[in-house]
Amino acid sequence: MVIIMQAGAPEEEVEAVIKAVEKTGFRPWVNPGVERKVIALLGAMDAEKIELVDHFSALPGVERVTLISEPYKLPSRRTHPDPTVVEVGPVSIGGAELAVIAGPCSIESREQMIEAAQAVKESGANLLRGGAFKPRTSPYSFQGLGVAGLQILAEARELTGLPIITEVVHPGDLEIIAKYADIIQVGARNMQNFRLLQEVGQTGKPTMIKRHPGCRVQELLTASEYVMLEGNPNVILCERGITTFEHATRYTFDLSAIPVLKRFSHLPVIADPSHATGDWRYVTAVALAAVAGGADGIMVEVHPDPTVALSDGPQSLRPEKFADLMRSLRQVAAAVGREVRQPVAQ
Amino acid sequence: MVIIMQAGAPEEEVEAVIKAVEKTGFRPWVNPGVERKVIALLGAMDAEKIELVDHFSALPGVERVTLISEPYKLPSRRTHPDPTVVEVGPVSIGGAELAVIAGPCSIESREQMIEAAQAVKESGANLLRGGAFKPRTSPYSFQGLGVAGLQILAEARELTGLPIITEVVHPGDLEIIAKYADIIQVGARNMQNFRLLQEVGQTGKPTMIKRHPGCRVQELLTASEYVMLEGNPNVILCERGITTFEHATRYTFDLSAIPVLKRFSHLPVIADPSHATGDWRYVTAVALAAVAGGADGIMVEVHPDPTVALSDGPQSLRPEKFADLMRSLRQVAAAVGREVRQPVAQ
Amino acid sequence: MVIIMQAGAPEEEVEAVIKAVEKTGFRPWVNPGVERKVIALLGAMDAEKIELVDHFSALPGVERVTLISEPYKLPSRRTHPDPTVVEVGPVSIGGAELAVIAGPCSIESREQMIEAAQAVKESGANLLRGGAFKPRTSPYSFQGLGVAGLQILAEARELTGLPIITEVVHPGDLEIIAKYADIIQVGARNMQNFRLLQEVGQTGKPTMIKRHPGCRVQELLTASEYVMLEGNPNVILCERGITTFEHATRYTFDLSAIPVLKRFSHLPVIADPSHATGDWRYVTAVALAAVAGGADGIMVEVHPDPTVALSDGPQSLRPEKFADLMRSLRQVAAAVGREVRQPVAQ
Amino acid sequence: MVIIMQAGAPEEEVEAVIKAVEKTGFRPWVNPGVERKVIALLGAMDAEKIELVDHFSALPGVERVTLISEPYKLPSRRTHPDPTVVEVGPVSIGGAELAVIAGPCSIESREQMIEAAQAVKESGANLLRGGAFKPRTSPYSFQGLGVAGLQILAEARELTGLPIITEVVHPGDLEIIAKYADIIQVGARNMQNFRLLQEVGQTGKPTMIKRHPGCRVQELLTASEYVMLEGNPNVILCERGITTFEHATRYTFDLSAIPVLKRFSHLPVIADPSHATGDWRYVTAVALAAVAGGADGIMVEVHPDPTVALSDGPQSLRPEKFADLMRSLRQVAAAVGREVRQPVAQ
């Protein structure tokens, strides 16, 4: 941490800051500059000390405080240099084989879910998605089938052998969701629902946290710390687009978040081109790009008939388009030293 | 709702869309244009029909669908032309007297809270704030005193006579918070925690919803619909800055959100210059501007000694600065036909 | 300037950076920390040295470089603590009387311009605006009357006695514009057209620079340095909204930019609510707010009949609405210790 | 164009709008809805009619006007369905072989430029970049060698056989630049310097327009119309990152802009990962992603020794890193059916 004093801050103010630093157990190291003082804190600076930034910032004469260390610890590469591989049944997320999570946005019926599950499996997906509890912007939108949806999803797992991921939106649903899901998803809108993160962490289950479209990469990593601090190291991060001034797409897929996350964290990174673009026409391009840019997998919405979908129809791929995507993805994955599961002969 | 077909979409696709429209109970009205067709839906279009946008968007040959009606109903001026006034004990939020909500970010101790409460009352504040359950970006930050904090806050209410507002972050805390608070605050990070919104709505208590810094005004209004649909009309909206590329301030205070909200909604609007700017130096300017721009009140962080605050020190005003702010605010309020409570003679 | 080394950067890399610092004439001051080194540069750091940030950032082992000093000099309060007042004929921009710049977006005809000029004068405007050379997003839009427009504008000045401001978009037009205009406007889209800024600076005429909607406040200040370095201290800054994800208004008016600019710079600050909102319904609220927040004036588009305007009709006020705005503005200005010229009795 | 009236707009207002539509030569088509009227304009709607949006928006009773057609014509796929291939000497930009534009940000000396040119050629670049006139944010930054730089660049072309691209920042320099350059670059900051665009169009030379970081894709396409309207079809578009709230990278590379541009326009699209990220560590990931996502080429900054670069050192690749990038790019290009020139045996 480095404290930058205002130019010409009086000697008493500099002294007061130095005393405040000493009180916190750090050793102050002050430059002898005449115009303005810079005070570095010597000693091990942990994420636990993050509040000192605010504390010192509020002192008279302080221009600003620069945090040098990262504000998180467990997701950092510095504490864990090797990449984390999250094992989910037979699938290793973060390994050589890409995670390809596919399925409908919402579970709408047994028939729809099973049909989608079989289709994506045939094309080479290795994980199955489906929403049972849906966080919808409008209260008039379909809110999901709830527990009945979970049962259908579990049946789809039985039939295909693919592990399943589904979202939790309320702490009261967590117990039942944890019983069914192989991976618990914390959706973008709950990325900073910190109490939920802690409770999800306590389940010990593999957890995928989606980045809120209005939050920085650093905030995503700090959110993951809430889960990991509960003793749960099985965290997967997901980039799904950020809110910007451009509205040719629903959100702006932040491609460089992938190498940034890879540089600062050891956790696996998944890309969600469906939510990022909001338009099936752009899903394949963004999926291929994400993998070329280093993503450990993709999450794609696939629906047997998007025109009758109860949610996210415009961004859902038909099964045959998804099969095309997978063929192209196999090429791109190979080009960057990764693999995609082969299609299943019917 | 207006459906815009792609230029040159084949006749079958246009026909299919027309049929789809008819199936939903609307009457399609198609322009006879040769280049591209535009299909307007005739019939009463309610917020309940919002999902049709997605449905029609996913049909082949559709370029895009434009929603004409608002995606919310209860917070709209069209369903409720007169401004709502939320009564909180002796205070009328949305009336001629401005709501001035002041107090510390977190309740840290009995002494700190009482001192802050008395100071803001003396300057003319008419509502008291204080956080007992805190949603903190870092798990290493102070998370609040919990129920002990609520008790201190209630004691401050006793002493000053000012109604209190405090935040709920977890459904499990709602019952106890509703017992203590006069206004329940849904913080920015929970603005789209839809299940929490519903449960808060069920308490029937006056509720203030803060805009998420990554969400549009329209999303704030749709969030308020979740509360109102539970039969709770006592909703207050709060603008507290949005995330933009500018980082001279922590967030960018969206001043024009005030007249926009006032145009489309009947709900009272509060401005929070403390969180918007993140710097006490800018709080007064933004507070005065918000009131000149039509806000029904402000929410300001005040701490007896910001340099020892456990949260938000850099953006908290000392009591004497707050007194200055209130003196200026009285002038500006009068200039736009509003009032601010007079200071209490000591 | 402070250079932050990567944690665990090898000794040779630290040594190399220290040598690089010494070569630039600064004295390096290194913290004795074990985990990571921080190197402060001792010596007078001027805006002229800004390139050192890039230079040091590119050295091996450097995590990042923090610039402590401002990257501009002449517009800074540190080099010029007192506020600048720009004298334009009888008007003092930055003094107690607010600058109220009003008139049509484009000069369309003699009749339209004269009518607008007389109307805004009667309501108390003290400066006249009108575009003769227009930078239009579409090449099919009206591009302005050119020199003929300047002549009409000059005639409006004769008739009303109000000084005039008009925009330059091409260096080749600068000479003729400088002959007519009392203030030269550099529009938002040219804020970083640095060669144009220099040439405008050489005219010595009062110059108003509008902030580009995609640029930070700091970039606006650095742009103003280009003009001031040519020996022209008569620079006026203008906030006119930034591009954000919110599209309830055309741009987001950055209210806090006003106190931020006032803190870091001595230059006068004007607010343009017309371009910021793009909608006449919000112009008055934003204008009042800007003045309550500390602006030295406003620039407002007024057109005798917005429905026939060749540009910016939807954001232009009719003369009677502008008169209303001015009546409210007089109250708010008084509340913050400023004045607005009285209306002219007809 | 579709005009949406306010709910409950009185009959006279609807009539007035209908008359206004008829006056413009279009036939109004009005829905018979009771709640609110929607008026579609029948007749060929061209980009030339873009101003009608503003005209109708300003009429009383109008809620908003939706433009259905694109606000540009010549860059549109609708007027030119086949992809444009811009021929630059032996290089075809937009063809199967990717355009790989590489070289230093600024031409600093003969030695530096020649060394960079030879290195990038050896790795398989097929176009050479180098700035002679630089638009720098700070007036204290290196502004380029000017004409001397152009001469050095031309010499590098002689030696390598690679066509050259360089930027114009002032109309007065255009003649001399057009004499030297094979492609004229209009930089991001001049994307909306419309008069410059027209003058560049008049040269008839291949022109690359970089997207302003604060502008939408649609604005980039409208900017290209300024060049094409002068009879110059040889336009290349370049995505180089947009300004967002995320500051882990200098800008946010808008990956989906590539498929969006490809959908709406026939012009070739180049990606600039150097400016987008501002950090050499992320350049390769973004370059690979851009090509996987459909870009027709990349523009990358390469400097023999970034630590002594006079501009953009931190984002410049050393020649050996660039060689690595090219090896990976060859794989990814092949995976999506494109080619990259082979390295030159030394």
PDB file of N, CA and C in Angstrom, chain D residues 113-169:
ATOM      1  N   MET D 113      13.188   1.671 -37.560  1.00  0.00           N
ATOM      2  CA  MET D 113      12.113   1.315 -38.492  1.00  0.00           C
ATOM      3  C   MET D 113      12.542   0.154 -39.390  1.00  0.00           C
ATOM      4  N   ILE D 114      13.756   0.225 -39.893  1.00  0.00           N
ATOM      5  CA  ILE D 114      14.223  -0.830 -40.807  1.00  0.00           C
ATOM      6  C   ILE D 114      14.323  -2.160 -40.050  1.00  0.00           C
ATOM      7  N   GLU D 115      14.847  -2.088 -38.836  1.00  0.00           N
ATOM      8  CA  GLU D 115      14.988  -3.314 -38.048  1.00  0.00           C
ATOM      9  C   GLU D 115      13.610  -3.950 -37.782  1.00  0.00           C
ATOM     10  N   ALA D 116      12.657  -3.110 -37.399  1.00  0.00           N
ATOM     11  CA  ALA D 116      11.306  -3.622 -37.150  1.00  0.00           C
ATOM     12  C   ALA D 116      10.712  -4.202 -38.422  1.00  0.00           C
ATOM     13  N   ALA D 117      10.890  -3.492 -39.534  1.00  0.00           N
ATOM     14  CA  ALA D 117      10.297  -3.918 -40.805  1.00  0.00           C
ATOM     15  C   ALA D 117      10.832  -5.286 -41.209  1.00  0.00           C
ATOM     16  N   GLN D 118      12.134  -5.442 -41.095  1.00  0.00           N
ATOM     17  CA  GLN D 118      12.710  -6.719 -41.515  1.00  0.00           C
ATOM     18  C   GLN D 118      12.247  -7.853 -40.593  1.00  0.00           C
ATOM     19  N   ALA D 119      12.173  -7.549 -39.309  1.00  0.00           N
ATOM     20  CA  ALA D 119      11.744  -8.581 -38.365  1.00  0.00           C
ATOM     21  C   ALA D 119      10.320  -9.028 -38.644  1.00  0.00           C
ATOM     22  N   VAL D 120       9.411  -8.102 -38.844  1.00  0.00           N
ATOM     23  CA  VAL D 120       8.014  -8.505 -39.032  1.00  0.00           C
ATOM     24  C   VAL D 120       7.841  -9.201 -40.373  1.00  0.00           C
ATOM     25  N   LYS D 121       8.613  -8.779 -41.358  1.00  0.00           N
ATOM     26  CA  LYS D 121       8.529  -9.469 -42.646  1.00  0.00           C
ATOM     27  C   LYS D 121       8.953 -10.932 -42.483  1.00  0.00           C
ATOM     28  N   GLU D 122      10.034 -11.122 -41.789  1.00  0.00           N
ATOM     29  CA  GLU D 122      10.548 -12.479 -41.596  1.00  0.00           C
ATOM     30  C   GLU D 122       9.520 -13.393 -40.913  1.00  0.00           C
ATOM     31  N   SER D 123       8.721 -12.806 -40.034  1.00  0.00           N
ATOM     32  CA  SER D 123       7.722 -13.624 -39.333  1.00  0.00           C
ATOM     33  C   SER D 123       6.452 -13.851 -40.152  1.00  0.00           C
ATOM     34  N   GLY D 124       6.336 -13.140 -41.281  1.00  0.00           N
ATOM     35  CA  GLY D 124       5.177 -13.386 -42.138  1.00  0.00           C
ATOM     36  C   GLY D 124       4.172 -12.246 -42.236  1.00  0.00           C
ATOM     37  N   ALA D 125       4.500 -11.080 -41.666  1.00  0.00           N
ATOM     38  CA  ALA D 125       3.614  -9.919 -41.847  1.00  0.00           C
ATOM     39  C   ALA D 125       3.585  -9.565 -43.326  1.00  0.00           C
ATOM     40  N   ASN D 126       2.453  -9.054 -43.808  1.00  0.00           N
ATOM     41  CA  ASN D 126       2.394  -8.667 -45.219  1.00  0.00           C
ATOM     42  C   ASN D 126       2.122  -7.183 -45.440  1.00  0.00           C
ATOM     43  N   LEU D 127       2.024  -6.432 -44.350  1.00  0.00           N
ATOM     44  CA  LEU D 127       1.859  -4.983 -44.449  1.00  0.00           C
ATOM     45  C   LEU D 127       2.644  -4.339 -43.313  1.00  0.00           C
ATOM     46  N   LEU D 128       3.091  -3.119 -43.565  1.00  0.00           N
ATOM     47  CA  LEU D 128       3.991  -2.455 -42.622  1.00  0.00           C
ATOM     48  C   LEU D 128       3.337  -1.201 -42.065  1.00  0.00           C
ATOM     49  N   ARG D 129       3.405  -1.018 -40.754  1.00  0.00           N
ATOM     50  CA  ARG D 129       2.848   0.195 -40.179  1.00  0.00           C
ATOM     51  C   ARG D 129       3.958   1.036 -39.543  1.00  0.00           C
ATOM     52  N   GLY D 130       3.714   2.329 -39.390  1.00  0.00           N
ATOM     53  CA  GLY D 130       4.653   3.218 -38.732  1.00  0.00           C
ATOM     54  C   GLY D 130       4.057   4.610 -38.752  1.00  0.00           C
ATOM     55  N   GLY D 131       4.071   5.293 -37.594  1.00  0.00           N
ATOM     56  CA  GLY D 131       3.442   6.607 -37.520  1.00  0.00           C
ATOM     57  C   GLY D 131       4.459   7.723 -37.716  1.00  0.00           C
ATOM     58  N   ALA D 132       4.135   8.645 -38.607  1.00  0.00           N
ATOM     59  CA  ALA D 132       5.009   9.797 -38.845  1.00  0.00           C
ATOM     60  C   ALA D 132       4.413  11.056 -38.226  1.00  0.00           C
ATOM     61  N   PHE D 133       3.081  11.150 -38.283  1.00  0.00           N
ATOM     62  CA  PHE D 133       2.366  12.254 -37.635  1.00  0.00           C
ATOM     63  C   PHE D 133       1.519  11.615 -36.531  1.00  0.00           C
ATOM     64  N   LYS D 134       1.780  11.952 -35.280  1.00  0.00           N
ATOM     65  CA  LYS D 134       1.139  11.238 -34.175  1.00  0.00           C
ATOM     66  C   LYS D 134       0.149  12.129 -33.436  1.00  0.00           C
ATOM     67  N   PRO D 135      -1.062  11.640 -33.222  1.00  0.00           N
ATOM     68  CA  PRO D 135      -2.017  12.391 -32.389  1.00  0.00           C
ATOM     69  C   PRO D 135      -1.822  11.979 -30.938  1.00  0.00           C
ATOM     70  N   ARG D 136      -1.154  12.792 -30.150  1.00  0.00           N
ATOM     71  CA  ARG D 136      -0.843  12.384 -28.780  1.00  0.00           C
ATOM     72  C   ARG D 136      -1.709  13.116 -27.766  1.00  0.00           C
ATOM     73  N   THR D 137      -2.176  12.388 -26.790  1.00  0.00           N
ATOM     74  CA  THR D 137      -3.036  12.970 -25.760  1.00  0.00           C
ATOM     75  C   THR D 137      -2.373  14.163 -25.081  1.00  0.00           C
ATOM     76  N   SER D 138      -1.075  14.056 -24.845  1.00  0.00           N
ATOM     77  CA  SER D 138      -0.378  15.148 -24.181  1.00  0.00           C
ATOM     78  C   SER D 138       0.468  15.916 -25.179  1.00  0.00           C
ATOM     79  N   PRO D 139       0.429  17.254 -25.097  1.00  0.00           N
ATOM     80  CA  PRO D 139       1.274  18.039 -26.012  1.00  0.00           C
ATOM     81  C   PRO D 139       2.762  17.865 -25.714  1.00  0.00           C
ATOM     82  N   TYR D 140       3.078  17.276 -24.576  1.00  0.00           N
ATOM     83  CA  TYR D 140       4.482  17.078 -24.230  1.00  0.00           C
ATOM     84  C   TYR D 140       5.019  15.755 -24.764  1.00  0.00           C
ATOM     85  N   SER D 141       4.158  14.953 -25.377  1.00  0.00           N
ATOM     86  CA  SER D 141       4.599  13.664 -25.906  1.00  0.00           C
ATOM     87  C   SER D 141       5.218  13.847 -27.297  1.00  0.00           C
ATOM     88  N   PHE D 142       6.029  12.901 -27.685  1.00  0.00           N
ATOM     89  CA  PHE D 142       6.670  12.867 -28.998  1.00  0.00           C
ATOM     90  C   PHE D 142       5.599  12.910 -30.087  1.00  0.00           C
ATOM     91  N   GLN D 143       5.698  13.864 -31.005  1.00  0.00           N
ATOM     92  CA  GLN D 143       4.632  14.074 -31.988  1.00  0.00           C
ATOM     93  C   GLN D 143       4.970  13.483 -33.365  1.00  0.00           C
ATOM     94  N   GLY D 144       6.065  12.760 -33.453  1.00  0.00           N
ATOM     95  CA  GLY D 144       6.392  12.115 -34.733  1.00  0.00           C
ATOM     96  C   GLY D 144       7.437  12.886 -35.531  1.00  0.00           C
ATOM     97  N   LEU D 145       8.062  12.174 -36.491  1.00  0.00           N
ATOM     98  CA  LEU D 145       9.124  12.784 -37.301  1.00  0.00           C
ATOM     99  C   LEU D 145       8.581  13.517 -38.522  1.00  0.00           C
ATOM    100  N   GLY D 146       7.297  13.402 -38.783  1.00  0.00           N
ATOM    101  CA  GLY D 146       6.714  14.101 -39.933  1.00  0.00           C
ATOM    102  C   GLY D 146       7.225  13.531 -41.249  1.00  0.00           C
ATOM    103  N   VAL D 147       7.498  14.429 -42.210  1.00  0.00           N
ATOM    104  CA  VAL D 147       7.878  13.986 -43.555  1.00  0.00           C
ATOM    105  C   VAL D 147       9.129  13.103 -43.530  1.00  0.00           C
ATOM    106  N   ALA D 148      10.065  13.423 -42.648  1.00  0.00           N
ATOM    107  CA  ALA D 148      11.264  12.578 -42.547  1.00  0.00           C
ATOM    108  C   ALA D 148      10.867  11.147 -42.205  1.00  0.00           C
ATOM    109  N   GLY D 149       9.859  11.018 -41.381  1.00  0.00           N
ATOM    110  CA  GLY D 149       9.359   9.684 -41.040  1.00  0.00           C
ATOM    111  C   GLY D 149       8.782   8.971 -42.251  1.00  0.00           C
ATOM    112  N   LEU D 150       8.033   9.708 -43.060  1.00  0.00           N
ATOM    113  CA  LEU D 150       7.450   9.101 -44.261  1.00  0.00           C
ATOM    114  C   LEU D 150       8.552   8.558 -45.179  1.00  0.00           C
ATOM    115  N   GLN D 151       9.633   9.306 -45.281  1.00  0.00           N
ATOM    116  CA  GLN D 151      10.729   8.874 -46.159  1.00  0.00           C
ATOM    117  C   GLN D 151      11.369   7.582 -45.652  1.00  0.00           C
ATOM    118  N   ILE D 152      11.525   7.523 -44.341  1.00  0.00           N
ATOM    119  CA  ILE D 152      12.081   6.289 -43.762  1.00  0.00           C
ATOM    120  C   ILE D 152      11.135   5.115 -44.014  1.00  0.00           C
ATOM    121  N   LEU D 153       9.850   5.370 -43.842  1.00  0.00           N
ATOM    122  CA  LEU D 153       8.856   4.316 -44.038  1.00  0.00           C
ATOM    123  C   LEU D 153       8.903   3.817 -45.493  1.00  0.00           C
ATOM    124  N   ALA D 154       9.035   4.749 -46.411  1.00  0.00           N
ATOM    125  CA  ALA D 154       9.108   4.374 -47.827  1.00  0.00           C
ATOM    126  C   ALA D 154      10.356   3.531 -48.086  1.00  0.00           C
ATOM    127  N   GLU D 155      11.420   3.868 -47.403  1.00  0.00           N
ATOM    128  CA  GLU D 155      12.650   3.092 -47.571  1.00  0.00           C
ATOM    129  C   GLU D 155      12.445   1.664 -47.043  1.00  0.00           C
ATOM    130  N   ALA D 156      11.734   1.553 -45.933  1.00  0.00           N
ATOM    131  CA  ALA D 156      11.446   0.223 -45.386  1.00  0.00           C
ATOM    132  C   ALA D 156      10.601  -0.590 -46.365  1.00  0.00           C
ATOM    133  N   ARG D 157       9.713   0.079 -47.069  1.00  0.00           N
ATOM    134  CA  ARG D 157       8.920  -0.609 -48.091  1.00  0.00           C
ATOM    135  C   ARG D 157       9.827  -1.108 -49.216  1.00  0.00           C
ATOM    136  N   GLU D 158      10.745  -0.257 -49.641  1.00  0.00           N
ATOM    137  CA  GLU D 158      11.691  -0.664 -50.683  1.00  0.00           C
ATOM    138  C   GLU D 158      12.424  -1.947 -50.282  1.00  0.00           C
ATOM    139  N   LEU D 159      12.909  -1.931 -49.055  1.00  0.00           N
ATOM    140  CA  LEU D 159      13.745  -3.044 -48.606  1.00  0.00           C
ATOM    141  C   LEU D 159      12.969  -4.341 -48.420  1.00  0.00           C
ATOM    142  N   THR D 160      11.722  -4.223 -47.999  1.00  0.00           N
ATOM    143  CA  THR D 160      10.965  -5.433 -47.650  1.00  0.00           C
ATOM    144  C   THR D 160       9.943  -5.830 -48.709  1.00  0.00           C
ATOM    145  N   GLY D 161       9.569  -4.876 -49.534  1.00  0.00           N
ATOM    146  CA  GLY D 161       8.504  -5.164 -50.502  1.00  0.00           C
ATOM    147  C   GLY D 161       7.111  -5.114 -49.887  1.00  0.00           C
ATOM    148  N   LEU D 162       7.003  -4.731 -48.611  1.00  0.00           N
ATOM    149  CA  LEU D 162       5.685  -4.694 -47.970  1.00  0.00           C
ATOM    150  C   LEU D 162       5.037  -3.325 -48.156  1.00  0.00           C
ATOM    151  N   PRO D 163       3.765  -3.292 -48.550  1.00  0.00           N
ATOM    152  CA  PRO D 163       3.052  -2.013 -48.637  1.00  0.00           C
ATOM    153  C   PRO D 163       2.959  -1.370 -47.255  1.00  0.00           C
ATOM    154  N   ILE D 164       2.801  -0.052 -47.236  1.00  0.00           N
ATOM    155  CA  ILE D 164       2.830   0.669 -45.962  1.00  0.00           C
ATOM    156  C   ILE D 164       1.525   1.403 -45.669  1.00  0.00           C
ATOM    157  N   ILE D 165       1.264   1.506 -44.370  1.00  0.00           N
ATOM    158  CA  ILE D 165       0.090   2.249 -43.900  1.00  0.00           C
ATOM    159  C   ILE D 165       0.562   3.262 -42.877  1.00  0.00           C
ATOM    160  N   THR D 166       0.034   4.476 -42.974  1.00  0.00           N
ATOM    161  CA  THR D 166       0.406   5.504 -41.996  1.00  0.00           C
ATOM    162  C   THR D 166      -0.768   6.459 -41.815  1.00  0.00           C
ATOM    163  N   GLU D 167      -0.750   7.160 -40.684  1.00  0.00           N
ATOM    164  CA  GLU D 167      -1.928   7.940 -40.270  1.00  0.00           C
ATOM    165  C   GLU D 167      -1.845   9.393 -40.690  1.00  0.00           C
ATOM    166  N   VAL D 168      -3.008   9.945 -41.049  1.00  0.00           N
ATOM    167  CA  VAL D 168      -3.117  11.378 -41.296  1.00  0.00           C
ATOM    168  C   VAL D 168      -3.882  11.990 -40.134  1.00  0.00           C
ATOM    169  N   VAL D 169      -3.391  13.110 -39.603  1.00  0.00           N
ATOM    170  CA  VAL D 169      -4.112  13.757 -38.518  1.00  0.00           C
ATOM    171  C   VAL D 169      -4.527  15.177 -38.877  1.00  0.00           C
TER     172      VAL D 169
END
